[in-house]
């Protein structure tokens, strides 16, 4: 199932920023004048045979009005009106006039009208919510399954519950429900424990030495993680994942593949499965320019092939990259067994973030470029200031992109942020990083050396990051958002 669309996320009650962090300018005072000009444009352009007919425009306008009324009934929220350039103007024809309206906006082309219709269709995702599922708690929804076998509607309702209410947990971030919600949202197959044990019994993988070099320094400053997760558990999980990736790369079948085993035993999870579309990280914060020799050496070092391997497979998927230890840590912390953590982590790597472990981690570098691009759109002044200090995302955001912000404490806030990312797509991590920059904008602009400030991001505040991210989504052009969705593929 494709990931929830961009417009779905913009209709949440959380999309309103605090008064001190408004990112949108107020509507123009010339809104009504602009509408009259657009209406005049329709009148003047209706005679052109090459343009779409008024009947087509009325059909699109009627569909959009009906869908807007559905949204208002399903989720009444206070929203800032769209900018005049994106309003749907009335197609009622004004009296014909013979004058040339030189400043009138052109009539939308057929392509533009098709894009408008596509946007309206995507916005209708909220109408797929199950009203029966809305009345159920998240715990009951997972226990009893989707009412009336409406899987799609139940999933949409579950996502909105996660967005608005979160997953109930204690002060340490522990929840008996969270891992199962993650498994469902990641569309992870059911995995028997014996399958995981068979991978463990194969012994050290070709990536074992690399794994051992990283695991001892995973979240070393987080007492919650160190108290609950042992290094031995982390080694076993990463070693098992390395074996599966190694087998896939070599196109071998020493052990039955995860997919074949899971497909024969998908039961309850398959009924609700759907994929939506800081100092303690264990690697340095400073990064160099992607084209510099240092960056190339770093990318080569981070891409694990096999220590002592006689073959070079730089263009293919690796079996371990530095940083995977931090990415795996929250799964082990939230899961009730290593097998659960393994299949969720494996699904994230292979289905959601394959570009992050492929070759020289091209997906990560695409994500870093997108951080720079989005920041330039959202806050041009902040972007220019960072660039004037020779600070690109390659330098300060590499760990945050690679680990989905898991490198920034505290761990309970990481878990809450991941609830949001798994519900609506891990690709939103790019916008979450930009949101963190916006949240500390004043400190960055007032700092003569922002590099020191960005060596370790401030402590995560999941709820505020989500609110800021939802506001940023409205500012991103559709083509840029499409790049964000696919950058990790």
CSV table of C-alpha atoms in Angstrom, one decimal:
chain,number,residue,atom,x,y,z
A,1,UNK,CA,0.0,0.0,0.0
A,2,UNK,CA,1.5,3.4,-0.9
A,3,UNK,CA,2.4,5.7,1.9
A,4,UNK,CA,-0.1,8.3,3.1
A,5,UNK,CA,-0.1,11.3,1.0
A,6,UNK,CA,1.3,14.7,1.7
A,7,UNK,CA,-2.1,16.3,1.9
A,8,UNK,CA,-3.4,13.8,4.5
A,9,UNK,CA,-0.9,15.1,7.0
A,10,UNK,CA,-1.8,18.7,6.5
A,11,UNK,CA,-5.3,18.2,7.9
A,12,UNK,CA,-4.3,17.2,11.4
A,13,UNK,CA,-5.2,19.4,14.4
A,14,UNK,CA,-1.5,19.3,15.2
A,15,UNK,CA,-0.7,21.3,12.1
A,16,UNK,CA,-1.1,24.6,13.8
A,17,UNK,CA,2.2,26.1,15.2
A,18,UNK,CA,2.4,28.0,18.4
A,19,UNK,CA,2.1,31.7,18.1
A,20,UNK,CA,5.8,32.2,18.3
A,21,UNK,CA,6.6,29.9,15.4
A,22,UNK,CA,4.2,30.8,12.6
A,23,UNK,CA,5.9,30.0,9.3
A,24,UNK,CA,3.2,31.3,6.9
A,25,UNK,CA,2.5,35.0,6.1
A,26,UNK,CA,-1.1,36.1,6.6
A,27,UNK,CA,-3.3,36.1,3.5
A,28,UNK,CA,-2.9,39.0,1.1
A,29,UNK,CA,-5.2,41.9,1.5
A,30,UNK,CA,-5.8,41.7,-2.3
A,31,UNK,CA,-7.4,38.3,-2.1
A,32,UNK,CA,-10.8,39.4,-3.4
A,33,UNK,CA,-9.3,41.5,-6.1
A,34,UNK,CA,-7.2,38.5,-7.2
A,35,UNK,CA,-10.4,36.3,-7.3
A,36,UNK,CA,-12.2,38.9,-9.5
A,37,UNK,CA,-9.2,38.9,-11.9
A,38,UNK,CA,-9.2,35.1,-12.0
A,39,UNK,CA,-12.9,35.1,-12.8
A,40,UNK,CA,-12.4,37.6,-15.5
A,41,UNK,CA,-9.6,35.4,-16.9
A,42,UNK,CA,-12.1,32.6,-17.1
A,43,UNK,CA,-14.5,34.8,-19.0
A,44,UNK,CA,-11.9,36.1,-21.4
A,45,UNK,CA,-10.3,32.7,-22.0
A,46,UNK,CA,-13.5,30.7,-22.4
A,47,UNK,CA,-13.6,31.4,-26.1
A,48,UNK,CA,-10.3,29.6,-26.8
A,49,UNK,CA,-11.1,26.2,-28.2
A,50,UNK,CA,-7.8,24.8,-27.0
A,51,UNK,CA,-8.7,25.5,-23.4
A,52,UNK,CA,-10.8,23.1,-21.3
A,53,UNK,CA,-14.5,23.8,-21.3
A,54,UNK,CA,-16.4,25.4,-18.5
A,55,UNK,CA,-18.3,22.1,-17.9
A,56,UNK,CA,-14.9,20.4,-17.1
A,57,UNK,CA,-14.0,23.2,-14.8
A,58,UNK,CA,-17.4,23.1,-13.1
A,59,UNK,CA,-17.0,19.3,-12.6
A,60,UNK,CA,-13.6,19.7,-10.9
A,61,UNK,CA,-14.9,22.5,-8.8
A,62,UNK,CA,-18.0,20.5,-7.7
A,63,UNK,CA,-15.8,17.5,-6.8
A,64,UNK,CA,-13.5,19.6,-4.8
A,65,UNK,CA,-16.4,21.3,-2.9
A,66,UNK,CA,-17.9,17.9,-2.1
A,67,UNK,CA,-14.6,16.6,-0.8
A,68,UNK,CA,-14.0,19.8,1.3
A,69,UNK,CA,-17.4,19.3,2.9
A,70,UNK,CA,-16.5,15.7,3.7
A,71,UNK,CA,-13.3,16.8,5.4
A,72,UNK,CA,-15.2,19.4,7.5
A,73,UNK,CA,-17.6,16.8,8.7
A,74,UNK,CA,-14.9,14.2,9.5
A,75,UNK,CA,-12.4,16.5,11.2
A,76,UNK,CA,-13.5,20.1,12.0
A,77,UNK,CA,-10.3,22.0,12.4
A,78,UNK,CA,-9.2,25.7,12.2
A,79,UNK,CA,-7.0,26.1,9.1
A,80,UNK,CA,-5.4,29.0,7.6
A,81,UNK,CA,-7.0,29.7,4.1
A,82,UNK,CA,-4.7,28.8,1.2
A,83,UNK,CA,-2.8,31.5,-0.6
A,84,UNK,CA,-4.7,33.2,-3.4
A,85,UNK,CA,-2.6,31.5,-6.1
A,86,UNK,CA,-4.0,28.1,-5.0
A,87,UNK,CA,-7.7,29.0,-4.5
A,88,UNK,CA,-10.3,27.3,-6.7
A,89,UNK,CA,-12.1,30.1,-8.3
A,90,UNK,CA,-15.8,30.1,-9.1
A,91,UNK,CA,-16.6,29.2,-12.7
A,92,UNK,CA,-19.7,31.5,-12.8
A,93,UNK,CA,-19.2,33.7,-15.8
A,94,UNK,CA,-19.2,37.4,-15.3
A,95,UNK,CA,-20.7,39.7,-17.9
A,96,UNK,CA,-18.7,39.9,-21.1
A,97,UNK,CA,-16.5,42.9,-21.5
A,98,UNK,CA,-14.6,44.0,-24.5
A,99,UNK,CA,-11.6,45.4,-22.6
A,100,UNK,CA,-8.2,43.6,-22.5
A,101,UNK,CA,-7.5,42.6,-18.9
A,102,UNK,CA,-3.7,42.5,-19.1
A,103,UNK,CA,-3.1,41.7,-15.5
A,104,UNK,CA,-5.5,38.8,-15.3
A,105,UNK,CA,-4.2,35.3,-14.5
A,106,UNK,CA,-4.3,32.8,-17.4
A,107,UNK,CA,-6.9,30.1,-17.5
A,108,UNK,CA,-5.6,26.8,-16.0
A,109,UNK,CA,-4.4,24.4,-18.6
A,110,UNK,CA,-5.6,20.9,-19.0
A,111,UNK,CA,-2.4,19.6,-17.2
A,112,UNK,CA,-3.0,22.0,-14.4
A,113,UNK,CA,-6.6,21.0,-14.0
A,114,UNK,CA,-5.5,17.3,-14.0
A,115,UNK,CA,-3.0,18.1,-11.2
A,116,UNK,CA,-5.8,19.9,-9.3
A,117,UNK,CA,-8.0,16.8,-9.6
A,118,UNK,CA,-5.2,14.5,-8.5
A,119,UNK,CA,-4.6,16.7,-5.5
A,120,UNK,CA,-8.2,16.6,-4.6
A,121,UNK,CA,-8.3,12.8,-4.9
A,122,UNK,CA,-5.3,12.5,-2.6
A,123,UNK,CA,-6.9,14.8,-0.1
A,124,UNK,CA,-9.9,12.4,0.0
A,125,UNK,CA,-7.7,9.9,1.9
A,126,UNK,CA,-9.3,11.1,5.1
A,127,UNK,CA,-12.7,10.1,3.8
A,128,UNK,CA,-11.4,6.5,3.9
A,129,UNK,CA,-11.3,6.5,7.7
A,130,UNK,CA,-13.5,3.9,9.3
A,131,UNK,CA,-16.0,5.6,11.6
A,132,UNK,CA,-16.3,2.3,13.5
A,133,UNK,CA,-12.5,2.2,14.0
A,134,UNK,CA,-12.6,5.9,15.1
A,135,UNK,CA,-14.8,5.0,18.1
A,136,UNK,CA,-12.3,2.3,19.2
A,137,UNK,CA,-9.1,2.8,21.2
A,138,UNK,CA,-5.8,1.9,19.6
A,139,UNK,CA,-5.4,-1.0,22.0
A,140,UNK,CA,-8.8,-2.5,21.1
A,141,UNK,CA,-8.3,-1.9,17.4
A,142,UNK,CA,-5.2,-4.0,17.4
A,143,UNK,CA,-6.7,-6.6,19.7
A,144,UNK,CA,-10.0,-7.1,17.8
A,145,UNK,CA,-8.8,-6.2,14.3
A,146,UNK,CA,-10.4,-3.9,11.8
A,147,UNK,CA,-14.2,-3.6,12.2
A,148,UNK,CA,-16.2,-4.9,9.2
A,149,UNK,CA,-12.9,-6.1,7.7
A,150,UNK,CA,-12.2,-2.5,6.6
A,151,UNK,CA,-8.4,-2.8,6.7
A,152,UNK,CA,-7.7,0.5,4.8
A,153,UNK,CA,-10.1,2.5,6.9
A,154,UNK,CA,-8.8,1.0,10.2
A,155,UNK,CA,-5.3,1.8,9.2
A,156,UNK,CA,-6.1,5.4,8.4
A,157,UNK,CA,-7.9,5.8,11.8
A,158,UNK,CA,-4.9,4.2,13.6
A,159,UNK,CA,-2.5,6.6,11.9
A,160,UNK,CA,-4.6,9.6,13.0
A,161,UNK,CA,-4.8,8.2,16.6
A,162,UNK,CA,-1.1,8.0,16.6
A,163,UNK,CA,-0.7,11.5,15.2
A,164,UNK,CA,-3.1,13.1,17.6
A,165,UNK,CA,-2.9,11.1,20.7
A,166,UNK,CA,0.4,9.1,20.4
A,167,UNK,CA,1.0,5.6,21.8
A,168,UNK,CA,0.4,5.4,25.5
A,169,UNK,CA,3.7,4.7,27.4
A,170,UNK,CA,5.4,5.3,30.7
A,171,UNK,CA,8.0,8.0,31.5
A,172,UNK,CA,10.7,5.6,30.2
A,173,UNK,CA,9.0,5.3,26.9
A,174,UNK,CA,8.0,1.7,27.5
A,175,UNK,CA,4.8,0.4,26.0
A,176,UNK,CA,3.5,-3.1,25.5
A,177,UNK,CA,1.7,-1.9,22.4
A,178,UNK,CA,4.3,0.0,20.5
A,179,UNK,CA,6.3,-2.8,18.9
A,180,UNK,CA,3.1,-4.3,17.5
A,181,UNK,CA,2.0,-1.0,16.1
A,182,UNK,CA,5.4,-0.6,14.4
A,183,UNK,CA,5.3,-4.1,13.0
A,184,UNK,CA,1.9,-3.4,11.4
A,185,UNK,CA,2.9,0.0,10.1
A,186,UNK,CA,6.1,-1.4,8.6
A,187,UNK,CA,4.1,-4.2,7.0
A,188,UNK,CA,6.5,-6.7,8.7
A,189,UNK,CA,5.7,-10.4,8.1
A,190,UNK,CA,5.2,-12.9,10.9
A,191,UNK,CA,8.5,-14.5,11.8
A,192,UNK,CA,9.0,-17.7,13.8
A,193,UNK,CA,11.6,-17.5,16.5
A,194,UNK,CA,13.3,-20.6,15.2
A,195,UNK,CA,14.1,-18.7,12.0
A,196,UNK,CA,15.9,-16.0,13.9
A,197,UNK,CA,17.7,-18.6,16.0
A,198,UNK,CA,18.9,-20.3,12.9
A,199,UNK,CA,20.6,-17.1,11.8
A,200,UNK,CA,22.2,-16.8,15.2
A,201,UNK,CA,23.5,-20.4,15.1
A,202,UNK,CA,25.3,-19.7,11.8
A,203,UNK,CA,28.0,-17.9,13.9
A,204,UNK,CA,29.8,-14.7,13.0
A,205,UNK,CA,28.9,-13.1,9.7
A,206,UNK,CA,31.4,-11.5,7.4
A,207,UNK,CA,30.5,-8.2,9.0
A,208,UNK,CA,31.1,-9.4,12.6
A,209,UNK,CA,34.3,-7.5,13.2
A,210,UNK,CA,32.7,-4.2,12.0
A,211,UNK,CA,29.7,-4.9,14.2
A,212,UNK,CA,31.9,-5.5,17.3
A,213,UNK,CA,33.7,-2.2,16.7
A,214,UNK,CA,30.5,-0.3,17.0
A,215,UNK,CA,28.2,-2.0,19.4
A,216,UNK,CA,30.1,-1.1,22.6
A,217,UNK,CA,29.6,2.6,21.9
A,218,UNK,CA,25.9,2.5,21.1
A,219,UNK,CA,24.0,5.1,23.1
A,220,UNK,CA,26.6,4.9,25.8
A,221,UNK,CA,25.3,8.0,27.6
A,222,UNK,CA,21.7,6.7,27.7
A,223,UNK,CA,21.1,4.9,31.1
A,224,UNK,CA,17.6,3.7,30.0
A,225,UNK,CA,19.0,1.9,27.0
A,226,UNK,CA,22.1,0.5,28.8
A,227,UNK,CA,19.8,-0.9,31.6
A,228,UNK,CA,17.4,-2.7,29.3
A,229,UNK,CA,19.5,-3.8,26.3
A,230,UNK,CA,22.7,-5.7,26.5
A,231,UNK,CA,25.6,-5.4,24.0
A,232,UNK,CA,25.3,-9.1,23.3
A,233,UNK,CA,21.7,-8.7,22.3
A,234,UNK,CA,22.6,-5.9,19.9
A,235,UNK,CA,25.5,-8.0,18.4
A,236,UNK,CA,23.1,-10.9,17.8
A,237,UNK,CA,20.6,-8.7,16.1
A,238,UNK,CA,23.0,-6.9,13.8
A,239,UNK,CA,24.8,-10.2,13.0
A,240,UNK,CA,21.5,-11.8,12.0
A,241,UNK,CA,20.6,-8.9,9.7
A,242,UNK,CA,24.1,-9.0,8.2
A,243,UNK,CA,23.6,-12.6,7.3
A,244,UNK,CA,20.3,-12.0,5.6
A,245,UNK,CA,21.8,-9.0,3.6
A,246,UNK,CA,24.8,-11.1,2.8
A,247,UNK,CA,22.7,-13.9,1.5
A,248,UNK,CA,20.6,-11.5,-0.6
A,249,UNK,CA,23.7,-9.9,-2.1
A,250,UNK,CA,25.3,-13.3,-2.9
A,251,UNK,CA,22.0,-14.6,-4.3
A,252,UNK,CA,22.3,-17.7,-2.2
A,253,UNK,CA,19.8,-19.9,-0.3
A,254,UNK,CA,21.8,-21.3,2.6
A,255,UNK,CA,18.8,-20.6,4.8
A,256,UNK,CA,15.2,-20.1,3.8
A,257,UNK,CA,14.6,-16.4,2.9
A,258,UNK,CA,12.7,-14.2,5.3
A,259,UNK,CA,10.1,-13.4,2.7
A,260,UNK,CA,9.4,-17.1,1.9
A,261,UNK,CA,9.1,-18.1,5.5
A,262,UNK,CA,6.9,-15.1,6.4
A,263,UNK,CA,4.6,-15.4,3.4
A,264,UNK,CA,3.5,-18.9,4.5
A,265,UNK,CA,2.7,-17.8,8.1
A,266,UNK,CA,1.2,-14.3,7.7
A,267,UNK,CA,-1.9,-14.3,9.9
A,268,UNK,CA,-3.1,-11.6,12.2
A,269,UNK,CA,-0.5,-9.0,11.3
A,270,UNK,CA,-1.2,-9.4,7.6
A,271,UNK,CA,-4.8,-8.3,8.2
A,272,UNK,CA,-3.7,-4.9,9.4
A,273,UNK,CA,-0.4,-4.6,7.6
A,274,UNK,CA,0.3,-1.5,5.6
A,275,UNK,CA,3.4,0.6,4.8
A,276,UNK,CA,2.6,4.3,4.8
A,277,UNK,CA,5.1,5.2,1.6
A,278,UNK,CA,24.5,13.8,19.4
A,279,UNK,CA,27.0,13.0,21.1
A,280,UNK,CA,26.3,9.3,21.9
A,281,UNK,CA,26.0,8.0,18.3
A,282,UNK,CA,29.3,6.3,18.0
A,283,UNK,CA,30.6,8.3,15.1
A,284,UNK,CA,31.9,11.9,14.7
A,285,UNK,CA,29.6,14.7,14.0
A,286,UNK,CA,31.8,16.6,11.7
A,287,UNK,CA,31.5,15.8,8.0
A,288,UNK,CA,33.2,17.2,4.9
A,289,UNK,CA,32.0,18.2,1.5
A,290,UNK,CA,30.6,15.2,-0.5
A,291,UNK,CA,33.1,15.8,-3.3
A,292,UNK,CA,36.1,16.1,-1.1
A,293,UNK,CA,38.6,13.3,-0.6
A,294,UNK,CA,37.7,13.1,3.1
A,295,UNK,CA,34.0,12.6,2.2
A,296,UNK,CA,34.9,9.9,-0.3
A,297,UNK,CA,37.1,8.1,2.2
A,298,UNK,CA,34.4,8.4,4.9
A,299,UNK,CA,31.8,6.9,2.5
A,300,UNK,CA,34.2,4.1,1.6
A,301,UNK,CA,34.8,3.4,5.3
A,302,UNK,CA,31.2,3.5,6.3
A,303,UNK,CA,30.2,1.0,3.5
A,304,UNK,CA,31.0,-2.4,4.8
A,305,UNK,CA,31.8,-5.1,2.4
A,306,UNK,CA,33.6,-7.7,4.3
A,307,UNK,CA,36.8,-7.4,6.2
A,308,UNK,CA,39.3,-9.6,4.3
A,309,UNK,CA,36.9,-10.1,1.4
A,310,UNK,CA,38.5,-10.9,-1.9
A,311,UNK,CA,35.7,-9.4,-4.0
A,312,UNK,CA,34.6,-5.9,-4.4
A,313,UNK,CA,30.9,-5.2,-4.5
A,314,UNK,CA,30.8,-1.4,-3.9
A,315,UNK,CA,27.8,-0.9,-6.2
A,316,UNK,CA,25.7,-3.5,-4.5
A,317,UNK,CA,23.9,-3.6,-1.1
A,318,UNK,CA,26.3,-3.9,1.8
A,319,UNK,CA,25.8,-6.1,4.8
A,320,UNK,CA,26.6,-3.5,7.5
A,321,UNK,CA,27.3,0.3,7.6
A,322,UNK,CA,28.4,2.3,10.6
A,323,UNK,CA,25.4,3.8,12.2
A,324,UNK,CA,23.2,0.7,11.8
A,325,UNK,CA,23.9,0.0,15.5
A,326,UNK,CA,22.2,3.2,16.5
A,327,UNK,CA,19.3,2.6,14.1
A,328,UNK,CA,18.7,-0.9,15.6
A,329,UNK,CA,18.8,0.3,19.2
A,330,UNK,CA,15.2,1.6,19.5
A,331,UNK,CA,13.9,-1.6,18.1
A,332,UNK,CA,15.6,-3.7,20.8
A,333,UNK,CA,14.5,-1.2,23.5
A,334,UNK,CA,10.8,-1.3,22.4
A,335,UNK,CA,10.5,-4.9,21.4
A,336,UNK,CA,9.5,-7.7,23.8
A,337,UNK,CA,11.9,-10.2,22.0
A,338,UNK,CA,14.9,-10.1,19.8
A,339,UNK,CA,13.0,-11.8,17.0
A,340,UNK,CA,10.4,-9.0,17.0
A,341,UNK,CA,13.1,-6.4,16.9
A,342,UNK,CA,14.9,-8.3,14.1
A,343,UNK,CA,12.0,-8.5,11.7
A,344,UNK,CA,11.0,-4.9,12.2
A,345,UNK,CA,14.6,-3.7,11.7
A,346,UNK,CA,15.0,-5.9,8.7
A,347,UNK,CA,11.8,-4.6,7.2
A,348,UNK,CA,12.9,-1.0,7.7
A,349,UNK,CA,16.2,-1.5,6.0
A,350,UNK,CA,15.1,-3.5,3.1
A,351,UNK,CA,11.7,-1.9,2.3
A,352,UNK,CA,11.9,1.6,3.6
A,353,UNK,CA,15.6,2.6,3.5
A,354,UNK,CA,17.5,0.3,1.1
A,355,UNK,CA,19.3,3.3,-0.3
A,356,UNK,CA,20.9,3.9,3.1
A,357,UNK,CA,22.9,0.7,3.0
A,358,UNK,CA,23.5,0.5,-0.7
A,359,UNK,CA,26.9,1.2,-2.3
A,360,UNK,CA,28.3,4.5,-0.8
A,361,UNK,CA,25.0,5.1,0.9
A,362,UNK,CA,23.6,7.2,-1.9
A,363,UNK,CA,20.2,7.4,-0.2
A,364,UNK,CA,21.7,9.2,2.8
A,365,UNK,CA,23.5,11.7,0.6
A,366,UNK,CA,20.3,12.3,-1.3
A,367,UNK,CA,18.6,13.0,2.0
A,368,UNK,CA,21.3,15.4,3.0
A,369,UNK,CA,20.9,17.3,-0.2
A,370,UNK,CA,17.1,17.5,0.4
A,371,UNK,CA,17.7,18.9,3.9
A,372,UNK,CA,19.6,21.8,2.3
A,373,UNK,CA,16.9,22.2,-0.4
A,374,UNK,CA,13.9,22.2,2.0
A,375,UNK,CA,15.6,24.6,4.4
A,376,UNK,CA,16.2,27.0,1.5
A,377,UNK,CA,12.5,26.9,0.8
A,378,UNK,CA,11.3,27.1,4.4
A,379,UNK,CA,13.7,29.7,5.7
A,380,UNK,CA,15.9,31.2,3.0
A,381,UNK,CA,17.6,33.6,5.5
A,382,UNK,CA,18.7,30.8,7.8
A,383,UNK,CA,19.8,28.7,4.9
A,384,UNK,CA,22.0,31.5,3.5
A,385,UNK,CA,23.5,32.1,6.9
A,386,UNK,CA,24.5,28.5,7.3
A,387,UNK,CA,26.0,28.5,3.8
A,388,UNK,CA,27.9,31.6,4.6
A,389,UNK,CA,29.6,29.6,7.4
A,390,UNK,CA,30.3,26.8,5.0
A,391,UNK,CA,27.8,24.6,6.8
A,392,UNK,CA,25.8,22.2,4.6
A,393,UNK,CA,23.7,19.3,5.8
A,394,UNK,CA,26.6,17.0,4.9
A,395,UNK,CA,28.5,18.5,7.9
A,396,UNK,CA,25.9,18.7,10.6
A,397,UNK,CA,23.0,16.4,9.6
A,398,UNK,CA,24.7,13.1,8.5
A,399,UNK,CA,24.0,11.2,11.7
A,400,UNK,CA,20.4,12.5,12.0
A,401,UNK,CA,19.6,11.4,8.4
A,402,UNK,CA,21.2,8.0,8.7
A,403,UNK,CA,19.6,7.1,12.1
A,404,UNK,CA,16.2,8.7,11.7
A,405,UNK,CA,17.2,11.1,14.5
A,406,UNK,CA,17.9,8.2,16.9
A,407,UNK,CA,21.3,9.7,17.6
A,408,UNK,CA,19.7,12.5,19.5
A,409,UNK,CA,18.5,11.9,23.1
A,410,UNK,CA,16.4,11.3,25.0
A,411,UNK,CA,15.3,7.8,23.9
A,412,UNK,CA,11.7,8.1,24.9
A,413,UNK,CA,11.3,11.1,22.6
A,414,UNK,CA,13.0,9.1,19.8
A,415,UNK,CA,10.3,6.4,20.2
A,416,UNK,CA,7.5,9.0,20.0
A,417,UNK,CA,9.0,10.5,16.9
A,418,UNK,CA,9.3,7.1,15.3
A,419,UNK,CA,5.6,6.4,16.0
A,420,UNK,CA,5.0,9.4,13.7
A,421,UNK,CA,7.6,8.4,11.1
A,422,UNK,CA,6.4,4.8,10.8
A,423,UNK,CA,2.7,5.9,10.6
A,424,UNK,CA,3.3,8.4,7.8
A,425,UNK,CA,6.6,7.3,6.3
A,426,UNK,CA,10.3,7.4,7.4
A,427,UNK,CA,11.0,9.8,4.6
A,428,UNK,CA,9.5,12.5,6.8
A,429,UNK,CA,12.6,12.4,8.8
A,430,UNK,CA,14.1,14.9,6.3
A,431,UNK,CA,11.4,17.4,7.3
A,432,UNK,CA,11.9,16.6,11.0
A,433,UNK,CA,15.5,17.6,10.7
A,434,UNK,CA,14.6,20.9,9.1
A,435,UNK,CA,12.0,21.3,11.8
A,436,UNK,CA,14.7,21.0,14.5
A,437,UNK,CA,16.7,23.7,12.7
A,438,UNK,CA,13.7,26.0,12.6
A,439,UNK,CA,13.1,25.4,16.3
A,440,UNK,CA,16.6,26.7,17.2
A,441,UNK,CA,16.7,29.3,14.5
A,442,UNK,CA,17.3,32.2,16.9
A,443,UNK,CA,20.2,30.5,18.5
A,444,UNK,CA,21.8,29.7,15.2
A,445,UNK,CA,21.4,33.2,13.8
A,446,UNK,CA,22.8,34.7,17.0
A,447,UNK,CA,25.8,32.4,17.1
A,448,UNK,CA,29.0,33.6,15.4
A,449,UNK,CA,30.0,29.9,15.1
A,450,UNK,CA,26.9,27.8,14.6
A,451,UNK,CA,29.1,24.7,13.9
A,452,UNK,CA,29.6,24.4,17.6
A,453,UNK,CA,25.9,24.5,18.2
A,454,UNK,CA,25.1,22.0,15.5
A,455,UNK,CA,27.7,19.4,16.6
A,456,UNK,CA,24.9,17.9,18.7
A,457,UNK,CA,21.3,18.8,18.2
A,458,UNK,CA,19.3,19.9,21.3
A,459,UNK,CA,17.3,17.3,23.1
A,460,UNK,CA,14.4,15.9,21.0
A,461,UNK,CA,10.9,17.3,21.6
A,462,UNK,CA,8.8,14.9,19.6
A,463,UNK,CA,5.5,16.8,19.8
A,464,UNK,CA,6.9,20.1,18.8
A,465,UNK,CA,8.9,18.6,16.0
A,466,UNK,CA,5.7,16.9,14.7
A,467,UNK,CA,3.8,20.2,14.8
A,468,UNK,CA,6.6,22.1,13.0
A,469,UNK,CA,6.9,19.3,10.4
A,470,UNK,CA,3.2,19.4,9.6
A,471,UNK,CA,3.5,23.1,9.0
A,472,UNK,CA,6.6,22.7,6.8
A,473,UNK,CA,4.8,20.2,4.7
A,474,UNK,CA,2.4,22.9,3.5
A,475,UNK,CA,5.3,24.9,2.2
A,476,UNK,CA,7.0,22.2,0.2
A,477,UNK,CA,6.2,22.1,-3.6
A,478,UNK,CA,4.8,18.8,-4.8
A,479,UNK,CA,7.9,17.9,-6.9
A,480,UNK,CA,10.3,18.4,-4.0
A,481,UNK,CA,8.0,16.4,-1.7
A,482,UNK,CA,8.0,13.6,-4.3
A,483,UNK,CA,11.8,13.6,-4.2
A,484,UNK,CA,11.7,13.3,-0.4
A,485,UNK,CA,9.3,10.3,-0.6
A,486,UNK,CA,11.6,8.3,-2.9
A,487,UNK,CA,15.1,9.5,-1.8
A,488,UNK,CA,15.8,6.3,0.3
A,489,UNK,CA,14.8,3.8,-2.4
